[in-house]
Structures are given as C-alpha cells and as structure tokens.
C-alpha cells in the first residue's frame, strides 16, 4: 500500500486503515484452506507495524497542543502494543524446542534407511518427547494469557455516540479510537494464532458486532474481517496452522510405527521403499517443521524491529512536545 496519503490528514489515515484491512481480508480468503497460517500472521504483524508507523507520522502533521491529554492517550496505546507484543514473543519462544524435537525425529529416519525394531522404538520415544513439548507450549502460553493479557481487555470499545468526543484534538481522538479497535483485532489474531486462543477472547465472545460509529468504512471492514476469522475458530489452544499440522504429522507417523509393531513387523525393512506412504509422511513433516521454524524466526525478527519503532515513535513525539 502507498502510505503517502495517510500522512496528511485524519481522513487519509482512516482510508489507509480501510485499505489495509480489506487487503488483509482478501489475502485471508485466498488462503482460507490454511487457517491461521504463518504467512497470514506475518501479514497481520506487518500491517500492525505499518498502522503504528503512519499514526506517528500523522501526529506530527496535526500540530497538537503541547502537554495535552492526547500525548497520554498515545503513550497508553503504544504501551499496550509493547506489552502484548512481548507476550507474543514469549509465547512463540517455546516453538524452538518443539520443532527441534521434530527435526531430530526426521534426522533419525534420514540417517537410517533400514527400519529396525530398535529404531522404531527410538522414534516412538522421540515422538512422545515432541508431543510433550507441544503440550508444554500450550500450558505455558495459557498461563501467559491469564497472567498478562486478559486484564488488558483486547476488544472493541463501547460505541461512541457523541461525535464531538471523536473530533477532539483536531480529530486525533477519533484516530486513536480507530487505531485502538483495529489494533485490538490484529493483536487478538496474533495471540490466538501464535500464543493461545482463550475462551474469553473477543473471537469466542463475539464482541465486535454493532460497534460502528458514523458508518465508518474502516469499522465495517474491521468487523467483516473479525467475523470471517471468528467463523473459523474452533476451540482453544495455539491455532497456528503449521503447528497443528506438525502435531498431526507426528501422530500419523506414530500410528504407522505402532501399527507395524502390533502386526509383528519385527524385521528390518527399507522404510522408504517398503513402507507405503512413509517417505511422503516424512517429507510433509519436514516441510511443516521447516516452515514453522523459518516463520517463527521471521516473526521474532519483525517483533524486535517493532519494539525499536515503538520506542522511536514515543521518543519522537516527546521531542516534538519539548521543543515547541
């Protein structure tokens, strides 16, 4: 998206929000078979960063009064972004142990073309360890959500019915209201995909409908995206597609190995050629773990850049106020 129009006016910023959310929804629809894919979540984070960057630029154009409440409201919003993004980074850090355990399983097979009873038992033990890592991720991340997110109430604000409130600070109060609501949705998507989707999340509460003001296009677009994502949410836990697919893959591999043991397959076989579908399962699993590793590493790098941008934005606005 071309951000040039967003830096000049409040209406331009609203238009930028609308285009960004609409583009994200179109991408979501084009990849809906892979619900909460790492690629979709990377786009969500990129969009959040872009919105924050353009918000900081807009503030500099509005010539807001020094020392007024607008600065406190901006600082509160950026502090929330900082806190939630640190939770996201903490939540995905546990993925490292999970995909490392998965790669160890794959390496054991790649390094041993002959499947012996001993190797089968070794791999089954490795799969059990990988399963424990997955369970541990979800348990720890649920604790993160309960301790550090639920009190933040990431949901749309109550509908603001008095237009003058949103026109405060040369329209900046309305911009903050818009940014707060859009950020809440994007952060909730990231948390549900990468950390943990909790029962009280706005997706499962259905808390976004009917919160429009002035018939705002960006609010309509935001509500539309929320409804589409909410329709796909089924239960709680880490919803990241590659994480769920990897868990399914190791279960399929375990079932195959246990089936061979139960059927008395105690001999030695070349698993690539003699065990039907085994190579395909291993390759699919390798692909899932590879995307999971590269994708989570990319998101961590994006988050680190975002932290720098938040600090720089706060410093820039404080400097503006101190030099007027």
CSV table of N, CA and C in Angstrom, one decimal, residues 109 114-127 253-254 256-258 260-261 265-267 269 271 278:
chain,number,residue,atom,x,y,z
A,109,UNK,N,15.4,-40.9,10.9
A,109,UNK,CA,15.0,-41.7,9.8
A,109,UNK,C,15.9,-41.4,8.6
A,114,UNK,N,17.3,-48.2,7.0
A,114,UNK,CA,16.8,-49.5,7.4
A,114,UNK,C,16.0,-49.3,8.7
A,115,UNK,N,14.7,-49.7,8.6
A,115,UNK,CA,13.9,-49.5,9.8
A,115,UNK,C,13.9,-50.8,10.6
A,116,UNK,N,14.6,-50.7,11.8
A,116,UNK,CA,14.7,-51.9,12.7
A,116,UNK,C,13.7,-51.7,13.8
A,117,UNK,N,13.4,-52.8,14.6
A,117,UNK,CA,12.6,-52.6,15.8
A,117,UNK,C,13.2,-51.6,16.7
A,118,UNK,N,14.5,-51.6,16.9
A,118,UNK,CA,15.1,-50.7,17.8
A,118,UNK,C,14.9,-49.3,17.3
A,119,UNK,N,15.1,-49.0,16.0
A,119,UNK,CA,14.9,-47.7,15.5
A,119,UNK,C,13.4,-47.2,15.7
A,120,UNK,N,12.5,-48.1,15.4
A,120,UNK,CA,11.1,-47.8,15.6
A,120,UNK,C,10.8,-47.4,17.0
A,121,UNK,N,11.3,-48.1,18.0
A,121,UNK,CA,11.1,-47.7,19.4
A,121,UNK,C,11.8,-46.4,19.7
A,122,UNK,N,12.9,-46.2,19.1
A,122,UNK,CA,13.6,-44.9,19.4
A,122,UNK,C,12.8,-43.7,18.8
A,123,UNK,N,12.2,-43.9,17.6
A,123,UNK,CA,11.4,-42.8,17.0
A,123,UNK,C,10.2,-42.6,17.8
A,124,UNK,N,9.5,-43.7,18.3
A,124,UNK,CA,8.3,-43.5,19.1
A,124,UNK,C,8.6,-42.7,20.3
A,125,UNK,N,9.8,-43.0,21.0
A,125,UNK,CA,10.2,-42.3,22.1
A,125,UNK,C,10.4,-40.8,21.8
A,126,UNK,N,11.0,-40.5,20.6
A,126,UNK,CA,11.2,-39.2,20.2
A,126,UNK,C,9.9,-38.5,19.9
A,127,UNK,N,8.9,-39.2,19.4
A,127,UNK,CA,7.6,-38.6,19.1
A,127,UNK,C,6.9,-38.3,20.4
A,253,UNK,N,2.7,-40.5,11.9
A,253,UNK,CA,4.0,-41.3,11.9
A,253,UNK,C,4.0,-42.3,13.1
A,254,UNK,N,3.6,-41.8,14.2
A,254,UNK,CA,3.5,-42.7,15.4
A,254,UNK,C,2.5,-43.9,15.1
A,256,UNK,N,1.7,-45.2,12.3
A,256,UNK,CA,2.3,-46.1,11.3
A,256,UNK,C,3.3,-47.1,12.0
A,257,UNK,N,4.1,-46.5,12.8
A,257,UNK,CA,5.1,-47.3,13.5
A,257,UNK,C,4.5,-48.3,14.5
A,258,UNK,N,3.5,-47.8,15.3
A,258,UNK,CA,2.8,-48.7,16.2
A,258,UNK,C,2.0,-49.8,15.5
A,260,UNK,N,2.9,-51.2,12.7
A,260,UNK,CA,3.9,-52.2,12.3
A,260,UNK,C,4.3,-53.1,13.5
A,261,UNK,N,4.5,-52.5,14.7
A,261,UNK,CA,4.8,-53.3,15.8
A,261,UNK,C,3.7,-54.3,16.2
A,265,UNK,N,5.7,-56.6,12.8
A,265,UNK,CA,6.7,-56.2,11.9
A,265,UNK,C,8.0,-56.1,12.5
A,266,UNK,N,8.6,-57.2,13.0
A,266,UNK,CA,9.8,-57.1,13.8
A,266,UNK,C,11.1,-57.2,13.0
A,267,UNK,N,10.9,-57.3,11.7
A,267,UNK,CA,12.1,-57.5,10.8
A,267,UNK,C,12.7,-56.1,10.4
A,269,UNK,N,13.4,-53.5,7.4
A,269,UNK,CA,12.9,-53.1,6.1
A,269,UNK,C,13.5,-51.8,5.7
A,271,UNK,N,12.6,-48.5,4.8
A,271,UNK,CA,11.3,-47.8,5.0
A,271,UNK,C,10.8,-47.0,3.9
A,278,UNK,N,5.4,-43.8,3.6
A,278,UNK,CA,6.3,-43.4,4.7
A,278,UNK,C,7.1,-42.2,4.3
